[in-house]
Amino acid sequence: VFVVQMRVCRPRQILGVSALLIPGVAGLEVPVAVACELTMADCCASTLAATQIAIEHANSRNSTLVPQLGITTEEVTLTLSDVLDAGNRQAAASQLVQAAAQQALPAVLIGPAWSTSCVALAHVTRSHGVPMMAFASSPAFAGNEKYPHLFRMLPVDSQSVSAVRRLMVHVGIKQAVIVTTTHDAWGAGLVSAFQEACSDACGVVSRTIDLSPTTAQLREILADIHRGGFRTVVNAAVVVEDQYLLLQEAASMRMAGAEPLATGYLWISLPSLVWQMRPGSDRVFKGSMVLIAESSGVVPEQLEKLEVLWAELVPHLRLHHSLAASITMDQAYSLRGCDNIAAAAYEAVARVRIAADAVSSSTLRNDGSLGSALMEQMWGDSIVESVVLGSSGRSGAPWAEVTSPLVALGFNPGGGDVPVFRVERDELTELPGWNTYHLPGGTATMASGAGDFAMNACNGDRSGHCEPYGTCQLETPGPWLSPGWCQCDQGRSGKHCRIASEPGEPPQDVVPVNVTVQLIRFGGFDTDDADFFTMDIRVGAEWVDKRFPMRDDVYLESVAQDLLDQTWEPWLRFSGTVDKIEDVELTVVTDNSTEASLHDEQEVALSVWKTYTITQKVILDFRRFPFDQHKLEIHVDPALWLDVSYTPQPVVPDLALEVWNHQWPLTADGAVIEVHRDPDATPGDTLYSTLTVTVNVFRAYQLAFVRLFVPSVILVVVSWAGFWIRPGALMPRFASGFISFLTLQSFRQMVLTLMPNGGNINALSWADIYVSAVGALLGLSVVQTVTAQFINERFSPQVVRIMDRVARWAFPLVYVTIVTIMLTLAEFDEQLVATNGIVHGLLVAFAVCYFGCIWYEIMHFPQLVFRRALRVCRTASSRYQGLELSATEIGWIFDALDSDRSGTIHHDELVVWLRKCHPGMRGRNEDAVRRVLNSVFESEIVAFDEFAKKASGALVKLALEIKPDLKMGDSVEEVLAHQLEMFADLHKWHLPNLGASHASIHNHFHGGTASEMASRQMGPDHEAHEAEARAVDGDLLES
């Protein structure tokens, strides 16, 4: 921004025409200054060019354009003293003040063109007595006594707004909006004139935009126009480029141009053809109109003369070098668009020259100001006919008007603007375009009544319901708002923006919140780390908040979450980690009974449901696996400003039970919710109220039963198979138990994989006790097999048979007992101390008892054999089969009878031994025993070989004598004879190599019993057994 001072060269230097030379005289010198806006480069250059030409014509009395200049009598010299940049109003005013201080004020200031610049300079020029010959056309200067020194060279534009008012009355438009530039005097004058012209016939609302407005500002203004229901828009921005920007943004918002939704809008621009600025923007300008004067006010004949002179003289004019950075004289070569300003500048200089003719030099020197003297002449009674601008009547008054008909031209993309209507002397004439020219949207014409006021949710009765703290909005960002919603200013909230609070801030008072909690899914425990569990919790919160502006409805998912992000909601903190939030549901219900007037805020009840997936760490006790039960807790802590209450409802709804985790069903206690509240605390205190969600679950044992219990039962039962296999079949007996024992190791690893954390639970579990018990039983079965084989080979096959018979029921009984105890105590013994002690105590007791009995059998075998003989001989078949005694067993019995270790048995020793075996035997029995011994052994002293042959039959016969209730069958003698014959055959093969000593028998005799082989030889059905026996005898003979 700068101030340009310009000195006029001699006429010969500027124009190069000798006819314009002025004889040098000592006459009156009138300094003239020019004010123009350098931002309007073309018109500013044209103003300077026209001023220079006019000064040369005035000084040379050239009457080509103004005849009065040719008859001036006084020799007066006009000079161009200064050029002010009126666009920088403050600098231009300062330049005038500085000139006044230096006593270098111009006599007259010509210009500027902008009304705002005129207002800024008018205060300085009036205070210093400098008249202004302005080109401004603001109605603010029409008849305004505040500016008595301002002479307008162009007609005011009040006739333009009067024409718009006439159009509104003609069509029936009740409301219109005029858009002007902020702090622009021209626009402010138009608004005042428009409102005054409308009076009661119509309504006018004004809106302003900045110079070079931003898109955001334009959209805000246009949205305000749309909200207000205005359809007639007068585009009166002071800069034509700004008018285009406004139209362009209106077209993008479907309020102007070719957009179909723009139907009904009526755009009128003042006062120039705005579409000439931006050719090619057809969609923007389509349907808009420009209201301009039918003539510029310049007399056509004079304009032709001026154009001739212009073409001849302007190319030779030069500006001072200080202007080169802003404008050049080349910009004044064409008068297009600036012809009225150039003509006004020429006429202003002519008027100054004519007025100077009437100024007395002597009077001026005595009385003071040249400017005041000139003002008195120009504003006085002298009649001066304007031959350039075509003024009529008294042109000396500052408010002298130039009346010209106004015509509305519509944009035609093909060229040649369409005349729509014409206004002259407040009379509107419809032109051909009235019925054919299409307004914005491409459908309505002026004949259709377009541009009328449109009622909507932001005007009429609802006008101002958002003010003063918000702005009514017709366009909604989504279905959650209705047209007419209030966009609140910062720091305001509520449906009508009456609450001094941000919507996202916590409320100032404690908010009562009702919470509902439901468990809808239990995800179980983490497979890698069982100390973590996941759970889906559906939480509902209900509260009342007047600040919530959304309309009543139910909003789901992302829409609901977006709304909640814009406002405050009760904040709940969970003890676990929230992995995700889904299934958001927001319900809004407005209590209309609380609204006393349109501007009152209403009670808004909000209900929010969300599903939280929570992962929480918990210390779990897996010792009762797979019958473990767990108590899981999740704490819900509300924010400090909440007063939480709980609505009792089914914690786990029926629908959730249908999809509940089948591996972790709910226990009989199920799930419960407790509200903990500190009785000494008040709402707002820390931990005033806390919700605890407790879930009791247990492991579904069915899967563990199939994977753990069933395989273990099979292993245990298979290990018992050896109890039914004869002792001589070592490999089958041993394999049945040992293979199961080896399989147990793999089974143990499988159990560990089933257990939480791979079995690393830092405690002894139920499964550990069970596997240990199974392992003990399998181990005992293996030990039993090894023991039985050893006893069979070293001591007695009969003891082994007893061992197997006992094991067949003892092992299953112990196993069933253990399982029963463990299942019974699983529900009560949480620490498993009793279970572990009882189970392993039972196993130890069983092992001690079982193997103790075996030891007892071994240690008391001779006595126990005789006692069993008493039982064996109760039936004829048993007596027929006799006692199955091996040679080792016979030797063992013989040693027990040979009390004196003489190698022979006396009848007395046998009687003593029998008395020990059967304490109930009396004297009569003893006599019977002696008779039996004499009849069997035929001698009172019996050697081993004789005893070995007849021991089995002797024991049977003794049993019959001792137990008189046992009756011998007719075939007993035959049985005894057959047994003796069989034993004699056995004796023939074995006794020569055995000897009679107990030690030799005990160490070498490994064959079967005589009765066993005899029974195998009876009849043809026992031929296979005989072959087997002979094979065994061959082996024994070889040994």
Short mmCIF file of C-alpha atoms in Angstrom, two decimals, residues 32-403:
data_model
loop_
_atom_site.label_atom_id
_atom_site.label_comp_id
_atom_site.label_asym_id
_atom_site.label_seq_id
_atom_site.Cartn_x
_atom_site.Cartn_y
_atom_site.Cartn_z
CA VAL A 32 -6.37 18.90 -8.48
CA ALA A 33 -5.83 15.52 -6.77
CA VAL A 34 -7.14 12.13 -7.92
CA ALA A 35 -8.17 9.25 -5.65
CA CYS A 36 -8.66 5.81 -7.16
CA GLU A 37 -8.35 2.21 -6.08
CA LEU A 38 -5.18 0.68 -7.48
CA THR A 39 -6.79 -2.74 -7.04
CA MET A 40 -9.15 -1.70 -9.87
CA ALA A 41 -6.20 -1.21 -12.20
CA ASP A 42 -8.14 -0.71 -15.46
CA CYS A 43 -10.54 1.89 -14.07
CA CYS A 44 -7.82 3.61 -12.04
CA ALA A 45 -5.65 3.99 -15.14
CA SER A 46 -8.68 5.20 -17.10
CA THR A 47 -9.46 7.76 -14.38
CA LEU A 48 -5.91 9.11 -14.49
CA ALA A 49 -5.92 9.23 -18.29
CA ALA A 50 -9.29 11.00 -18.43
CA THR A 51 -8.17 13.49 -15.77
CA GLN A 52 -5.00 14.35 -17.68
CA ILE A 53 -6.90 14.84 -20.94
CA ALA A 54 -9.52 16.98 -19.21
CA ILE A 55 -6.85 19.18 -17.52
CA GLU A 56 -5.14 19.77 -20.87
CA HIS A 57 -8.48 20.62 -22.47
CA ALA A 58 -9.38 22.95 -19.64
CA ASN A 59 -6.07 24.76 -19.70
CA SER A 60 -6.20 25.09 -23.49
CA ARG A 61 -9.94 25.99 -23.54
CA ASN A 62 -10.60 23.01 -25.83
CA SER A 63 -14.38 22.79 -26.30
CA THR A 64 -14.43 19.49 -28.16
CA LEU A 65 -16.41 17.75 -25.42
CA VAL A 66 -17.53 20.63 -23.18
CA PRO A 67 -18.44 23.79 -25.07
CA GLN A 68 -18.30 25.91 -21.90
CA LEU A 69 -14.56 25.42 -21.75
CA GLY A 70 -14.21 27.45 -24.92
CA ILE A 71 -15.77 30.58 -23.43
CA THR A 72 -13.85 30.72 -20.15
CA THR A 73 -12.52 34.26 -19.62
CA GLU A 74 -10.02 34.00 -16.84
CA GLU A 75 -6.73 32.44 -17.33
CA VAL A 76 -6.75 29.55 -14.89
CA THR A 77 -4.24 26.76 -14.78
CA LEU A 78 -5.26 23.34 -13.50
CA THR A 79 -2.56 21.00 -12.20
CA LEU A 80 -2.62 17.38 -11.09
CA SER A 81 -1.03 17.57 -7.67
CA ASP A 82 -1.48 14.15 -6.09
CA VAL A 83 -2.70 10.61 -6.75
CA LEU A 84 -4.09 8.79 -3.72
CA ASP A 85 -4.56 5.04 -3.43
CA ALA A 86 -8.09 5.02 -2.07
CA GLY A 87 -7.90 1.25 -1.68
CA ASN A 88 -5.65 1.89 1.31
CA ARG A 89 -8.00 4.25 3.04
CA GLN A 90 -5.89 4.90 6.11
CA ALA A 91 -2.78 5.74 4.09
CA ALA A 92 -4.79 8.00 1.76
CA ALA A 93 -6.29 9.90 4.70
CA SER A 94 -2.87 10.25 6.28
CA GLN A 95 -1.51 11.63 3.03
CA LEU A 96 -4.21 14.34 3.00
CA VAL A 97 -3.51 15.25 6.62
CA GLN A 98 0.20 15.52 5.85
CA ALA A 99 -0.55 17.73 2.83
CA ALA A 100 -2.66 20.00 5.03
CA ALA A 101 0.18 20.33 7.49
CA GLN A 102 2.47 21.37 4.64
CA GLN A 103 -0.19 23.72 3.23
CA ALA A 104 -0.20 21.66 0.05
CA LEU A 105 -3.82 20.56 -0.02
CA PRO A 106 -5.43 20.21 -3.44
CA ALA A 107 -8.28 22.53 -4.26
CA VAL A 108 -10.43 19.59 -5.39
CA LEU A 109 -10.29 15.80 -4.91
CA ILE A 110 -11.61 13.84 -7.88
CA GLY A 111 -12.76 10.32 -6.97
CA PRO A 112 -12.74 7.74 -5.60
CA ALA A 113 -15.08 5.13 -7.08
CA TRP A 114 -15.79 2.99 -4.00
CA SER A 115 -18.28 4.37 -1.54
CA THR A 116 -16.33 2.97 1.41
CA SER A 117 -13.26 4.92 0.33
CA CYS A 118 -15.39 8.03 -0.03
CA VAL A 119 -16.60 7.72 3.53
CA ALA A 120 -13.05 7.33 4.83
CA LEU A 121 -11.73 10.38 2.92
CA ALA A 122 -14.83 12.52 3.32
CA HIS A 123 -14.13 13.26 6.97
CA VAL A 124 -10.66 14.63 6.18
CA THR A 125 -11.65 16.64 3.12
CA ARG A 126 -14.67 18.18 4.85
CA SER A 127 -12.61 19.30 7.84
CA HIS A 128 -10.12 20.99 5.51
CA GLY A 129 -12.65 22.43 3.08
CA VAL A 130 -11.69 20.27 0.09
CA PRO A 131 -14.66 19.40 -2.14
CA MET A 132 -14.92 15.84 -3.51
CA MET A 133 -16.04 15.01 -7.04
CA ALA A 134 -16.73 11.27 -6.33
CA PHE A 135 -17.82 8.46 -8.62
CA ALA A 136 -19.43 6.54 -5.72
CA SER A 137 -23.03 5.48 -6.27
CA SER A 138 -24.05 4.41 -2.78
CA PRO A 139 -27.55 5.53 -1.77
CA ALA A 140 -25.94 6.56 1.50
CA PHE A 141 -24.82 9.80 -0.20
CA ALA A 142 -28.21 10.58 -1.71
CA GLY A 143 -29.56 13.63 0.14
CA ASN A 144 -27.31 12.96 3.10
CA GLU A 145 -26.44 16.25 4.83
CA LYS A 146 -23.42 14.58 6.45
CA TYR A 147 -21.62 14.97 3.14
CA PRO A 148 -22.40 18.53 1.92
CA HIS A 149 -19.00 18.83 0.24
CA LEU A 150 -19.34 15.58 -1.75
CA PHE A 151 -20.58 15.95 -5.32
CA ARG A 152 -21.56 12.65 -6.94
CA MET A 153 -20.73 12.38 -10.60
CA LEU A 154 -22.76 9.13 -11.12
CA PRO A 155 -26.34 8.30 -10.20
CA VAL A 156 -26.94 6.41 -6.97
CA ASP A 157 -27.93 2.75 -7.11
CA SER A 158 -31.03 3.22 -5.00
CA GLN A 159 -32.96 2.90 -8.21
CA SER A 160 -31.55 -0.66 -8.53
CA VAL A 161 -32.99 -1.84 -5.23
CA SER A 162 -36.18 0.07 -6.02
CA ALA A 163 -36.42 -2.00 -9.19
CA VAL A 164 -35.95 -5.20 -7.17
CA ARG A 165 -38.67 -4.04 -4.78
CA ARG A 166 -40.94 -3.38 -7.74
CA LEU A 167 -40.27 -6.92 -9.01
CA MET A 168 -41.16 -8.41 -5.62
CA VAL A 169 -44.43 -6.51 -5.53
CA HIS A 170 -45.21 -7.48 -9.11
CA VAL A 171 -44.61 -11.20 -8.52
CA GLY A 172 -45.79 -11.36 -4.92
CA ILE A 173 -42.49 -12.17 -3.27
CA LYS A 174 -42.69 -11.36 0.42
CA GLN A 175 -39.11 -11.89 1.58
CA ALA A 176 -35.68 -11.33 0.05
CA VAL A 177 -32.10 -11.37 1.23
CA ILE A 178 -29.36 -9.04 0.03
CA VAL A 179 -25.70 -10.07 0.32
CA THR A 180 -23.19 -7.26 0.57
CA THR A 181 -19.55 -6.87 1.51
CA THR A 182 -18.60 -6.41 5.13
CA HIS A 183 -17.86 -2.76 6.07
CA ASP A 184 -18.80 -1.62 2.58
CA ALA A 185 -20.60 1.73 2.45
CA TRP A 186 -22.07 0.99 -0.98
CA GLY A 187 -23.63 -2.25 0.26
CA ALA A 188 -24.81 -0.65 3.50
CA GLY A 189 -26.50 2.11 1.49
CA LEU A 190 -28.18 -0.48 -0.73
CA VAL A 191 -29.50 -2.33 2.32
CA SER A 192 -30.90 0.85 3.86
CA ALA A 193 -32.46 1.91 0.58
CA PHE A 194 -33.88 -1.60 0.00
CA GLN A 195 -35.45 -1.77 3.44
CA GLU A 196 -36.84 1.75 3.11
CA ALA A 197 -38.27 0.99 -0.32
CA CYS A 198 -39.92 -2.23 0.85
CA SER A 199 -41.43 -0.72 3.97
CA ASP A 200 -44.47 -2.87 4.81
CA ALA A 201 -44.85 -4.35 1.34
CA CYS A 202 -42.01 -6.85 1.72
CA GLY A 203 -39.25 -7.93 4.03
CA VAL A 204 -35.51 -7.57 3.49
CA VAL A 205 -32.75 -9.37 5.39
CA SER A 206 -29.09 -8.56 4.85
CA ARG A 207 -26.06 -10.80 5.04
CA THR A 208 -22.43 -9.80 4.58
CA ILE A 209 -19.31 -11.53 3.30
CA ASP A 210 -15.68 -10.51 3.52
CA LEU A 211 -13.57 -9.35 0.64
CA SER A 212 -12.23 -12.52 -1.01
CA PRO A 213 -14.36 -14.69 1.25
CA THR A 214 -13.38 -18.19 2.21
CA THR A 215 -15.39 -21.21 1.17
CA ALA A 216 -16.38 -21.86 4.78
CA GLN A 217 -17.79 -18.36 5.15
CA LEU A 218 -19.70 -18.60 1.90
CA ARG A 219 -21.18 -21.95 2.88
CA GLU A 220 -22.19 -20.58 6.24
CA ILE A 221 -23.93 -17.59 4.65
CA LEU A 222 -25.68 -19.74 2.08
CA ALA A 223 -26.77 -22.25 4.72
CA ASP A 224 -28.20 -19.37 6.71
CA ILE A 225 -30.12 -18.18 3.63
CA HIS A 226 -31.41 -21.70 3.06
CA ARG A 227 -32.45 -22.05 6.68
CA GLY A 228 -34.24 -18.72 6.57
CA GLY A 229 -36.39 -19.90 3.67
CA PHE A 230 -35.26 -17.08 1.42
CA ARG A 231 -35.48 -17.82 -2.28
CA THR A 232 -34.83 -14.35 -3.71
CA VAL A 233 -31.17 -13.39 -3.31
CA VAL A 234 -29.72 -10.02 -4.35
CA ASN A 235 -26.01 -10.50 -4.95
CA ALA A 236 -24.50 -7.09 -4.17
CA ALA A 237 -20.92 -7.87 -3.20
CA VAL A 238 -18.79 -4.84 -4.00
CA VAL A 239 -16.25 -6.93 -5.96
CA VAL A 240 -17.56 -8.75 -8.99
CA GLU A 241 -15.19 -11.66 -8.33
CA ASP A 242 -16.80 -12.13 -4.93
CA GLN A 243 -20.21 -12.21 -6.59
CA TYR A 244 -18.98 -15.07 -8.75
CA LEU A 245 -17.57 -16.96 -5.76
CA LEU A 246 -20.92 -16.67 -4.00
CA LEU A 247 -22.77 -17.98 -7.04
CA GLN A 248 -20.28 -20.78 -7.51
CA GLU A 249 -20.65 -21.99 -3.92
CA ALA A 250 -24.42 -21.67 -4.15
CA ALA A 251 -24.36 -23.92 -7.20
CA SER A 252 -22.30 -26.51 -5.29
CA MET A 253 -24.90 -26.41 -2.52
CA ARG A 254 -27.71 -26.85 -5.07
CA MET A 255 -29.08 -23.37 -4.50
CA ALA A 256 -28.13 -21.89 -7.88
CA GLY A 257 -27.12 -22.83 -11.38
CA ALA A 258 -28.26 -25.90 -13.27
CA GLU A 259 -28.84 -28.12 -10.23
CA PRO A 260 -32.46 -29.39 -10.28
CA LEU A 261 -32.74 -28.88 -6.52
CA ALA A 262 -32.08 -25.18 -7.05
CA THR A 263 -35.58 -24.76 -8.47
CA GLY A 264 -37.40 -21.91 -6.80
CA TYR A 265 -34.37 -19.70 -6.22
CA LEU A 266 -34.08 -16.27 -7.86
CA TRP A 267 -30.60 -14.71 -8.09
CA ILE A 268 -30.21 -11.04 -9.09
CA SER A 269 -26.73 -9.48 -9.24
CA LEU A 270 -25.93 -5.75 -9.02
CA PRO A 271 -24.78 -3.83 -11.00
CA SER A 272 -22.60 -5.46 -13.70
CA LEU A 273 -22.58 -8.57 -15.87
CA VAL A 274 -20.86 -10.94 -13.48
CA TRP A 275 -20.62 -13.79 -15.98
CA GLN A 276 -18.31 -11.72 -18.11
CA MET A 277 -15.68 -12.26 -15.42
CA ARG A 278 -15.69 -16.08 -15.72
CA PRO A 279 -16.58 -17.33 -19.19
CA GLY A 280 -17.26 -21.02 -19.39
CA SER A 281 -18.97 -21.31 -15.99
CA ASP A 282 -22.36 -22.07 -17.53
CA ARG A 283 -23.62 -24.34 -14.72
CA VAL A 284 -22.90 -21.60 -12.19
CA PHE A 285 -24.61 -18.72 -13.97
CA LYS A 286 -27.54 -20.62 -15.46
CA GLY A 287 -30.80 -19.03 -14.34
CA SER A 288 -29.20 -15.97 -12.70
CA MET A 289 -29.93 -12.39 -13.73
CA VAL A 290 -28.14 -9.03 -13.61
CA LEU A 291 -29.96 -5.73 -13.07
CA ILE A 292 -28.14 -2.89 -14.83
CA ALA A 293 -28.95 0.56 -16.10
CA GLU A 294 -30.19 0.55 -19.63
CA SER A 295 -27.66 3.31 -20.34
CA SER A 296 -24.49 4.31 -18.52
CA GLY A 297 -25.55 7.97 -18.36
CA VAL A 298 -23.00 9.04 -20.95
CA VAL A 299 -24.39 10.90 -23.93
CA PRO A 300 -23.76 8.60 -26.89
CA GLU A 301 -22.50 11.39 -29.14
CA GLN A 302 -20.10 12.58 -26.48
CA LEU A 303 -18.94 9.04 -25.78
CA GLU A 304 -18.05 8.64 -29.43
CA LYS A 305 -16.00 11.84 -29.31
CA LEU A 306 -14.31 10.69 -26.12
CA GLU A 307 -13.41 7.35 -27.66
CA VAL A 308 -11.84 9.14 -30.66
CA LEU A 309 -9.78 11.36 -28.39
CA TRP A 310 -8.97 8.36 -26.22
CA ALA A 311 -7.52 6.39 -29.05
CA GLU A 312 -5.52 9.41 -30.17
CA LEU A 313 -4.13 10.68 -26.88
CA VAL A 314 -3.92 7.84 -24.36
CA PRO A 315 -1.12 5.93 -26.11
CA HIS A 316 1.07 9.02 -25.66
CA LEU A 317 0.39 9.46 -21.96
CA ARG A 318 2.87 8.31 -19.36
CA LEU A 319 2.58 7.68 -15.64
CA HIS A 320 5.12 8.54 -13.03
CA HIS A 321 7.59 5.75 -12.42
CA SER A 322 6.25 5.27 -8.87
CA LEU A 323 3.05 3.78 -10.34
CA ALA A 324 4.84 1.24 -12.48
CA ALA A 325 4.65 -1.41 -9.80
CA SER A 326 0.84 -1.25 -9.66
CA ILE A 327 -0.66 -0.02 -12.93
CA THR A 328 0.42 0.99 -16.39
CA MET A 329 -1.11 3.30 -18.91
CA ASP A 330 -1.55 0.31 -21.16
CA GLN A 331 -4.44 -0.71 -18.93
CA ALA A 332 -6.33 2.43 -19.92
CA TYR A 333 -6.21 1.81 -23.66
CA SER A 334 -9.73 0.44 -23.65
CA LEU A 335 -12.76 2.10 -22.10
CA ARG A 336 -14.68 -1.18 -21.78
CA GLY A 337 -16.25 -1.30 -18.35
CA CYS A 338 -14.81 2.02 -17.25
CA ASP A 339 -16.42 4.43 -19.72
CA ASN A 340 -18.76 5.97 -17.15
CA ILE A 341 -15.92 6.55 -14.67
CA ALA A 342 -13.67 8.05 -17.38
CA ALA A 343 -16.48 10.33 -18.52
CA ALA A 344 -17.21 11.33 -14.93
CA ALA A 345 -13.54 12.16 -14.33
CA TYR A 346 -13.45 14.33 -17.47
CA GLU A 347 -16.62 16.15 -16.51
CA ALA A 348 -15.40 16.68 -12.94
CA VAL A 349 -12.33 18.50 -14.24
CA ALA A 350 -14.54 20.54 -16.61
CA ARG A 351 -16.84 21.55 -13.75
CA VAL A 352 -13.86 22.64 -11.67
CA ARG A 353 -12.59 24.78 -14.55
CA ILE A 354 -15.94 26.40 -15.17
CA ALA A 355 -16.39 27.09 -11.44
CA ALA A 356 -12.88 28.56 -11.26
CA ASP A 357 -13.93 31.14 -13.87
CA ALA A 358 -16.26 32.66 -11.36
CA VAL A 359 -13.74 32.82 -8.57
CA SER A 360 -12.23 36.26 -7.94
CA SER A 361 -8.50 36.07 -7.46
CA SER A 362 -8.44 39.08 -5.22
CA THR A 363 -11.32 37.76 -3.14
CA LEU A 364 -9.67 34.37 -2.94
CA ARG A 365 -6.45 35.92 -1.74
CA ASN A 366 -8.27 37.95 0.90
CA ASP A 367 -10.84 35.38 2.07
CA GLY A 368 -8.91 32.12 2.08
CA SER A 369 -9.66 28.65 0.75
CA LEU A 370 -9.73 28.01 -2.98
CA GLY A 371 -11.62 24.77 -2.37
CA SER A 372 -14.39 26.53 -0.47
CA ALA A 373 -14.70 29.12 -3.21
CA LEU A 374 -14.93 26.45 -5.87
CA MET A 375 -17.46 24.50 -3.75
CA GLU A 376 -19.60 27.60 -3.46
CA GLN A 377 -19.63 28.01 -7.20
CA MET A 378 -20.23 24.34 -8.04
CA TRP A 379 -22.91 23.95 -5.36
CA GLY A 380 -24.43 27.31 -5.97
CA ASP A 381 -27.27 28.58 -8.13
CA SER A 382 -25.41 28.68 -11.39
CA ILE A 383 -26.89 26.30 -13.93
CA VAL A 384 -24.35 24.19 -15.76
CA GLU A 385 -25.65 21.74 -18.32
CA SER A 386 -23.78 18.40 -18.20
CA VAL A 387 -23.05 17.62 -21.79
CA VAL A 388 -21.04 14.49 -20.99
CA LEU A 389 -23.12 12.56 -18.45
CA GLY A 390 -26.48 13.73 -19.60
CA SER A 391 -27.70 15.11 -16.28
CA SER A 392 -30.94 17.01 -16.26
CA GLY A 393 -32.22 19.66 -13.93
CA ARG A 394 -30.00 21.27 -11.39
CA SER A 395 -26.66 19.58 -11.54
CA GLY A 396 -25.02 21.74 -8.93
CA ALA A 397 -26.59 19.94 -5.96
CA PRO A 398 -24.64 17.04 -4.44
CA TRP A 399 -27.74 14.81 -4.72
CA ALA A 400 -28.49 15.59 -8.32
CA GLU A 401 -29.76 12.34 -9.90
CA VAL A 402 -29.43 10.77 -13.31
CA THR A 403 -32.46 8.64 -13.98
#
